[in-house]
Amino acid sequence: MKVDLTKAKELLLKGNVVAIPTETVYGLGGWIGSEAGLLKIFSTKERPFFDPLIVHVSSLADAKKLTPEWTKAHEILGQKFWPGPLTLIAKKNDDLNPLITSGLDSVGIRCPNHPLTLELLKEIPGGVAAPSANKFGKTSPTSFLHVEDEFQKEVAVLDGGESSVGIESTVVGIKESNNEYQIEIYRPGSITASMIEDAFKGSPLKVTVTYEQSPVAPGQLKHHYMPKIPLVLVPPRFDWGKNAEKISLELKSSFKNPAFWSQPESAQLASRELYQKMREFDKEGFDIIITEIYPHHSQEEWRGIINRLDKAKSLRIKD
Ligand code: TXA
Ligand code: MG
């Protein structure tokens, strides 16, 4: 059900959850000062407690209040990319509710780039913890209607239109020793390793940026972001007629009504379409989704999209 800013604020402060729009995907928000609100995030999503949440804040100043160790690298990245689709991991303050961090000694922090949500966050002391507003393991929502569908209209939603980026934020960990910084990308997104490297040009800091396995296994489970019908990744110029039987055998089911998602040329457009298309195909009576993977998809800007496709897929057929 749709709520306005005033109502959203009231609900959050009373310990309820509210779905909030961001430029990446919609989040299911709970006030970090309310244990009841935090618990409702997990029960509404059916999310396991071992998967930590990202705290959303409206400014760099508020981010710094969540951590005793805001390094120079955090500051440079926050200045450069916030508000925006980048989550920074930092050592957590002792008083943060362990539900947020799953008992880890670090916390994920993000300042999202959406005018309505920024306005809301200014009114909520400390910040709002928010995972993507979908049932655990399923496709993330990028519009008000997606959230309504996901929770059968039972969750209060601040309607902020369609998410412009369309896939979740880039998540980075930062390690410092002797003034050298190791920046590890745990979840690829629209902000790439090169963009992060570029942010340090002209600064005296020594940084290396790499893609690494997340130290937190659960959010990075092998299967995630899954549509209701199987998604199959296939090589270019794929012939359904010639391959339908093989796919049926592999997936132990027969398919009569394939949907083909032809990915836009630009990574930016593809990420905006990705979850929208998966939900559309789920609803429109198709029984399988096919998408072709091209050589250009190995370029860096596609990394986030291919990562999501890979985790959402039921099968990949190589050349
Ligand atoms: O774009 C986004 O990040 C969206 C919007 C709503 O902001 N949120 C989102 O939240 O995608 P969620 O919970 O679906 O994914 C959060 C990811 C998980 O993979 C989790 O494991 C990781 O962030 N994460 C959170 N805290 C962490 C920490 N302290 N250390 C390492 N990874 C962490
Ligand atoms: Mg999620």
Short mmCIF file of C-alpha atoms and ligand atoms in Angstrom, two decimals:
data_model
loop_
_atom_site.label_atom_id
_atom_site.label_comp_id
_atom_site.label_asym_id
_atom_site.label_seq_id
_atom_site.Cartn_x
_atom_site.Cartn_y
_atom_site.Cartn_z
CA MET A 1 0.00 0.00 0.00
CA LYS A 2 1.22 3.47 -0.88
CA VAL A 3 2.25 5.86 1.90
CA ASP A 4 3.56 9.45 1.86
CA LEU A 5 6.73 10.74 3.50
CA THR A 6 5.03 11.72 6.76
CA LYS A 7 3.41 8.34 7.15
CA ALA A 8 6.63 6.53 6.17
CA LYS A 9 8.51 8.38 8.89
CA GLU A 10 5.83 7.64 11.48
CA LEU A 11 5.76 3.93 10.61
CA LEU A 12 9.54 3.57 10.75
CA LEU A 13 9.88 5.32 14.10
CA LYS A 14 7.11 3.13 15.52
CA GLY A 15 9.03 -0.04 14.59
CA ASN A 16 7.35 -0.95 11.31
CA VAL A 17 8.90 -1.65 7.94
CA VAL A 18 8.50 0.61 4.90
CA ALA A 19 9.70 -0.12 1.36
CA ILE A 20 11.80 2.77 0.11
CA PRO A 21 12.82 3.70 -3.43
CA THR A 22 16.50 3.95 -4.31
CA GLU A 23 18.34 4.37 -7.60
CA THR A 24 19.49 0.72 -7.46
CA VAL A 25 16.47 -1.30 -6.27
CA TYR A 26 13.71 -0.78 -3.69
CA GLY A 27 14.76 -1.51 -0.11
CA LEU A 28 12.71 -2.92 2.75
CA GLY A 29 13.55 -0.38 5.44
CA GLY A 30 13.54 -0.60 9.22
CA TRP A 31 14.83 2.04 11.65
CA ILE A 32 18.19 1.01 13.12
CA GLY A 33 17.00 2.26 16.52
CA SER A 34 14.09 -0.18 16.65
CA GLU A 35 14.68 -3.86 17.32
CA ALA A 36 11.04 -4.54 16.37
CA GLY A 37 11.56 -2.85 13.00
CA LEU A 38 14.75 -4.80 12.34
CA LEU A 39 13.08 -8.10 13.23
CA LYS A 40 10.22 -7.27 10.85
CA ILE A 41 12.68 -6.90 7.97
CA PHE A 42 13.81 -10.50 8.48
CA SER A 43 10.32 -11.95 9.00
CA THR A 44 8.79 -10.07 6.05
CA LYS A 45 11.58 -11.15 3.70
CA GLU A 46 11.96 -14.62 5.23
CA ARG A 47 15.63 -13.75 5.37
CA PRO A 48 18.09 -15.75 7.50
CA PHE A 49 19.69 -13.81 10.36
CA PHE A 50 23.21 -14.60 9.16
CA ASP A 51 22.90 -12.21 6.21
CA PRO A 52 23.90 -8.65 7.28
CA LEU A 53 21.96 -5.52 6.29
CA ILE A 54 23.14 -2.25 4.74
CA VAL A 55 22.49 0.93 6.74
CA HIS A 56 21.20 3.82 4.60
CA VAL A 57 22.08 7.38 5.60
CA SER A 58 21.51 10.81 4.07
CA SER A 59 25.05 12.18 4.39
CA LEU A 60 28.73 11.43 4.88
CA ALA A 61 28.49 13.00 8.32
CA ASP A 62 25.83 10.45 9.35
CA ALA A 63 27.87 7.58 7.89
CA LYS A 64 30.83 8.53 10.08
CA LYS A 65 28.66 8.26 13.19
CA LEU A 66 28.25 4.51 12.59
CA THR A 67 31.95 3.67 12.70
CA PRO A 68 35.07 4.37 14.81
CA GLU A 69 37.29 3.88 11.74
CA TRP A 70 36.42 6.08 8.80
CA THR A 71 39.65 5.90 6.78
CA LYS A 72 40.90 8.34 4.16
CA ALA A 73 39.85 5.83 1.52
CA HIS A 74 36.28 5.76 2.88
CA GLU A 75 36.24 9.54 2.77
CA ILE A 76 37.48 9.73 -0.84
CA LEU A 77 34.99 7.12 -2.06
CA GLY A 78 32.11 8.67 -0.13
CA GLN A 79 32.94 12.13 -1.49
CA LYS A 80 33.23 10.82 -5.02
CA PHE A 81 30.28 8.43 -5.32
CA TRP A 82 27.67 9.44 -2.71
CA PRO A 83 24.81 9.80 -2.97
CA GLY A 84 25.10 6.79 -5.27
CA PRO A 85 25.23 3.02 -5.84
CA LEU A 86 28.23 2.19 -3.65
CA THR A 87 28.18 0.44 -0.26
CA LEU A 88 31.21 0.92 1.96
CA ILE A 89 32.04 -1.60 4.66
CA ALA A 90 33.55 -0.12 7.81
CA LYS A 91 34.32 -1.28 11.34
CA LYS A 92 31.10 -0.99 13.30
CA ASN A 93 30.34 0.98 16.44
CA ASP A 94 29.75 -1.19 19.49
CA ASP A 95 26.25 0.14 20.03
CA LEU A 96 24.90 -1.00 16.65
CA ASN A 97 22.24 -3.67 16.97
CA PRO A 98 23.88 -7.02 16.06
CA LEU A 99 20.79 -7.90 14.00
CA ILE A 100 22.06 -5.38 11.43
CA THR A 101 25.53 -6.85 11.17
CA SER A 102 24.78 -10.53 11.86
CA GLY A 103 27.27 -10.35 14.68
CA LEU A 104 30.17 -9.22 12.41
CA ASP A 105 32.46 -6.44 13.57
CA SER A 106 31.80 -4.44 10.40
CA VAL A 107 28.81 -2.63 8.91
CA GLY A 108 27.77 -1.84 5.32
CA ILE A 109 26.84 1.83 4.79
CA ARG A 110 25.28 3.55 1.78
CA CYS A 111 23.90 6.96 0.92
CA PRO A 112 21.36 6.26 -1.84
CA ASN A 113 20.72 8.71 -4.66
CA HIS A 114 16.96 9.19 -4.55
CA PRO A 115 15.40 12.53 -3.57
CA LEU A 116 12.41 11.09 -1.66
CA THR A 117 14.49 8.61 0.30
CA LEU A 118 17.16 11.21 1.08
CA GLU A 119 14.44 13.44 2.47
CA LEU A 120 13.07 10.58 4.58
CA LEU A 121 16.52 9.56 5.85
CA LYS A 122 17.15 13.09 7.14
CA GLU A 123 14.24 12.54 9.53
CA ILE A 124 15.28 9.14 10.89
CA PRO A 125 18.04 9.36 13.52
CA GLY A 126 20.95 7.00 12.89
CA GLY A 127 19.67 5.63 9.59
CA VAL A 128 17.53 2.95 8.01
CA ALA A 129 18.65 -0.65 7.52
CA ALA A 130 17.34 -1.97 4.22
CA PRO A 131 17.93 -5.11 2.18
CA SER A 132 16.32 -5.34 -1.23
CA ALA A 133 12.51 -5.50 -0.88
CA ASN A 134 11.98 -9.05 -2.10
CA LYS A 135 11.58 -12.48 -0.52
CA PHE A 136 15.00 -13.95 0.26
CA GLY A 137 16.81 -15.24 -2.82
CA LYS A 138 14.30 -13.81 -5.30
CA THR A 139 14.39 -11.06 -7.90
CA SER A 140 14.90 -7.53 -6.54
CA PRO A 141 12.12 -4.97 -7.15
CA THR A 142 12.74 -1.85 -9.21
CA SER A 143 9.27 -0.26 -9.03
CA PHE A 144 6.34 0.33 -6.67
CA LEU A 145 4.31 -2.38 -8.44
CA HIS A 146 7.10 -4.94 -8.05
CA VAL A 147 7.02 -4.43 -4.28
CA GLU A 148 3.21 -4.65 -4.22
CA ASP A 149 3.42 -7.97 -6.10
CA GLU A 150 6.20 -9.33 -3.93
CA PHE A 151 4.36 -8.81 -0.64
CA GLN A 152 0.74 -8.95 -1.84
CA LYS A 153 0.22 -5.27 -1.05
CA GLU A 154 0.81 -5.87 2.65
CA VAL A 155 3.89 -3.67 2.99
CA ALA A 156 3.82 0.14 3.16
CA VAL A 157 5.65 1.56 0.12
CA LEU A 158 7.00 5.01 -0.60
CA ASP A 159 6.49 5.24 -4.37
CA GLY A 160 9.52 6.84 -6.00
CA GLY A 161 9.06 5.67 -9.59
CA GLU A 162 11.36 3.26 -11.38
CA SER A 163 14.90 2.66 -10.12
CA SER A 164 17.26 4.26 -12.62
CA VAL A 165 20.27 1.94 -12.10
CA GLY A 166 18.31 -1.29 -11.70
CA ILE A 167 20.85 -3.60 -10.01
CA GLU A 168 22.10 -3.52 -6.43
CA SER A 169 24.98 -1.35 -5.28
CA THR A 170 28.65 -2.27 -5.60
CA VAL A 171 29.77 -3.51 -2.15
CA VAL A 172 33.38 -2.82 -1.15
CA GLY A 173 35.55 -3.70 1.82
CA ILE A 174 38.55 -1.53 2.69
CA LYS A 175 41.66 -2.81 4.43
CA GLU A 176 44.47 -0.52 5.53
CA SER A 177 48.00 -1.26 6.61
CA ASN A 178 50.96 1.16 6.65
CA ASN A 179 49.00 3.70 4.67
CA GLU A 180 48.31 1.23 1.87
CA TYR A 181 44.74 0.41 1.07
CA GLN A 182 43.35 -2.80 -0.30
CA ILE A 183 39.91 -2.25 -1.75
CA GLU A 184 37.96 -5.43 -2.32
CA ILE A 185 34.79 -5.55 -4.39
CA TYR A 186 32.54 -8.21 -2.87
CA ARG A 187 29.52 -7.54 -5.05
CA PRO A 188 30.00 -6.00 -8.49
CA GLY A 189 27.60 -3.25 -9.52
CA SER A 190 27.43 -0.20 -11.75
CA ILE A 191 30.47 1.34 -10.04
CA THR A 192 33.40 -0.66 -11.41
CA ALA A 193 36.98 -1.31 -10.25
CA SER A 194 38.31 1.20 -12.81
CA MET A 195 35.94 3.90 -11.57
CA ILE A 196 37.13 3.25 -8.02
CA GLU A 197 40.79 3.38 -9.09
CA ASP A 198 40.12 6.65 -10.92
CA ALA A 199 38.69 8.17 -7.74
CA PHE A 200 42.18 7.98 -6.19
CA LYS A 201 44.01 9.68 -9.05
CA GLY A 202 45.67 12.77 -7.68
CA SER A 203 45.52 11.51 -4.10
CA PRO A 204 48.70 10.39 -2.30
CA LEU A 205 47.06 7.14 -1.13
CA LYS A 206 48.35 3.83 -2.43
CA VAL A 207 45.42 1.63 -3.36
CA THR A 208 44.85 -1.69 -5.05
CA VAL A 209 41.37 -2.65 -6.19
CA THR A 210 40.39 -6.27 -6.73
CA TYR A 211 37.26 -8.37 -7.08
CA GLU A 212 37.16 -10.85 -4.18
CA GLN A 213 34.86 -13.41 -2.64
CA SER A 214 32.76 -11.81 0.06
CA PRO A 215 33.84 -12.66 3.60
CA VAL A 216 30.10 -13.01 4.23
CA ALA A 217 29.00 -16.15 2.46
CA PRO A 218 25.20 -15.89 2.69
CA GLY A 219 24.47 -12.72 0.72
CA GLN A 220 26.68 -14.21 -1.91
CA LEU A 221 24.94 -17.59 -2.06
CA LYS A 222 25.39 -19.40 -5.32
CA HIS A 223 21.72 -19.00 -6.23
CA HIS A 224 20.13 -15.64 -5.72
CA TYR A 225 17.99 -13.13 -7.61
CA MET A 226 15.98 -16.02 -9.03
CA PRO A 227 12.86 -15.58 -11.17
CA LYS A 228 10.00 -18.08 -10.73
CA ILE A 229 10.60 -19.72 -14.10
CA PRO A 230 14.05 -21.05 -15.08
CA LEU A 231 16.54 -18.68 -16.67
CA VAL A 232 18.96 -20.19 -19.20
CA LEU A 233 22.11 -18.45 -20.46
CA VAL A 234 23.05 -19.44 -23.99
CA PRO A 235 25.72 -18.61 -26.61
CA PRO A 236 25.10 -16.09 -29.44
CA ARG A 237 22.74 -16.93 -32.33
CA PHE A 238 20.98 -19.53 -30.25
CA ASP A 239 18.54 -21.87 -31.99
CA TRP A 240 15.68 -22.79 -29.64
CA GLY A 241 14.30 -25.47 -31.97
CA LYS A 242 17.59 -27.36 -32.01
CA ASN A 243 18.17 -27.07 -28.26
CA ALA A 244 14.74 -27.34 -26.63
CA GLU A 245 15.05 -31.05 -26.05
CA LYS A 246 18.51 -30.82 -24.51
CA ILE A 247 17.32 -28.07 -22.14
CA SER A 248 14.25 -30.11 -21.18
CA LEU A 249 16.44 -33.06 -20.33
CA GLU A 250 18.83 -30.94 -18.26
CA LEU A 251 16.05 -29.20 -16.36
CA LYS A 252 13.81 -32.29 -16.19
CA SER A 253 10.76 -30.45 -17.48
CA SER A 254 9.32 -29.56 -20.87
CA PHE A 255 8.94 -26.00 -22.07
CA LYS A 256 6.39 -24.76 -24.57
CA ASN A 257 6.58 -21.04 -24.25
CA PRO A 258 10.09 -19.56 -24.13
CA ALA A 259 10.67 -15.83 -23.54
CA PHE A 260 13.77 -14.37 -25.17
CA TRP A 261 15.43 -11.43 -23.48
CA SER A 262 17.63 -9.70 -25.98
CA GLN A 263 19.92 -7.57 -23.88
CA PRO A 264 20.31 -3.93 -24.88
CA GLU A 265 23.69 -2.88 -26.29
CA SER A 266 24.51 -0.66 -23.35
CA ALA A 267 25.25 -2.12 -19.93
CA GLN A 268 23.44 0.79 -18.34
CA LEU A 269 20.20 0.02 -20.18
CA ALA A 270 20.59 -3.71 -19.64
CA SER A 271 20.87 -3.27 -15.87
CA ARG A 272 17.79 -1.04 -15.85
CA GLU A 273 15.83 -3.73 -17.74
CA LEU A 274 17.14 -6.86 -16.06
CA TYR A 275 14.78 -7.36 -13.09
CA GLN A 276 11.89 -5.65 -14.86
CA LYS A 277 12.07 -8.24 -17.67
CA MET A 278 12.42 -11.20 -15.32
CA ARG A 279 9.26 -10.14 -13.50
CA GLU A 280 7.40 -9.44 -16.73
CA PHE A 281 8.21 -12.88 -18.13
CA ASP A 282 7.27 -14.52 -14.82
CA LYS A 283 3.82 -12.95 -15.05
CA GLU A 284 3.06 -13.27 -18.72
CA GLY A 285 2.65 -17.04 -18.93
CA PHE A 286 6.09 -17.92 -20.30
CA ASP A 287 7.67 -21.05 -18.87
CA ILE A 288 11.39 -20.36 -19.46
CA ILE A 289 13.62 -17.30 -20.04
CA ILE A 290 16.48 -17.45 -22.55
CA THR A 291 19.19 -14.83 -22.89
CA GLU A 292 22.30 -14.84 -25.06
CA ILE A 293 25.75 -14.13 -23.63
CA TYR A 294 28.11 -12.36 -26.06
CA PRO A 295 31.88 -11.83 -25.95
CA HIS A 296 31.37 -8.12 -25.16
CA HIS A 297 29.64 -9.16 -21.93
CA SER A 298 33.04 -9.96 -20.46
CA GLN A 299 33.85 -6.22 -20.39
CA GLU A 300 34.06 -4.68 -16.95
CA GLU A 301 30.90 -2.59 -17.15
CA TRP A 302 28.87 -5.79 -17.63
CA ARG A 303 30.30 -7.50 -14.59
CA GLY A 304 27.40 -6.66 -12.27
CA ILE A 305 24.78 -7.80 -14.77
CA ILE A 306 26.55 -11.06 -15.62
CA ASN A 307 27.05 -11.73 -11.88
CA ARG A 308 23.26 -11.40 -11.31
CA LEU A 309 22.40 -13.50 -14.39
CA ASP A 310 24.83 -16.15 -13.28
CA LYS A 311 23.29 -16.42 -9.81
CA ALA A 312 19.74 -16.30 -11.15
CA LYS A 313 20.26 -18.93 -13.83
CA SER A 314 19.14 -22.54 -13.73
CA LEU A 315 21.42 -23.56 -16.59
CA ARG A 316 24.18 -22.19 -18.78
CA ILE A 317 24.92 -23.62 -22.19
CA LYS A 318 28.37 -22.81 -23.57
CA ASP A 319 29.43 -22.88 -27.22
O1 TXA B 1 21.65 -1.39 -3.78
C1 TXA B 1 21.61 -1.98 -2.70
O2 TXA B 1 22.63 -2.24 -2.06
C2 TXA B 1 20.23 -2.36 -2.14
C3 TXA B 1 19.46 -1.07 -1.84
C4 TXA B 1 18.15 -1.32 -1.14
O3 TXA B 1 20.28 -0.19 -1.13
N1 TXA B 1 20.35 -3.18 -0.98
C5 TXA B 1 20.75 -4.49 -1.05
O4 TXA B 1 20.74 -5.14 0.18
O5 TXA B 1 21.06 -5.03 -2.08
P1 TXA B 1 20.89 -6.71 0.32
O6 TXA B 1 20.69 -6.99 1.76
O7 TXA B 1 19.99 -7.40 -0.64
O8 TXA B 1 22.39 -6.97 -0.01
C6 TXA B 1 23.39 -6.50 0.88
C7 TXA B 1 24.73 -7.12 0.58
C8 TXA B 1 24.74 -8.58 0.93
O9 TXA B 1 25.41 -9.30 -0.08
C9 TXA B 1 25.51 -8.62 2.25
O10 TXA B 1 26.12 -9.86 2.46
C10 TXA B 1 26.49 -7.47 2.04
O11 TXA B 1 25.74 -6.49 1.37
N2 TXA B 1 26.94 -6.93 3.33
C11 TXA B 1 26.22 -6.22 4.24
N3 TXA B 1 26.96 -5.94 5.32
C12 TXA B 1 28.18 -6.47 5.10
C13 TXA B 1 29.41 -6.55 5.84
N4 TXA B 1 29.52 -6.00 7.06
N5 TXA B 1 30.47 -7.19 5.28
C14 TXA B 1 30.38 -7.73 4.04
N6 TXA B 1 29.24 -7.71 3.29
C15 TXA B 1 28.17 -7.09 3.81
MG MG B 2 18.97 -8.69 -2.03
#
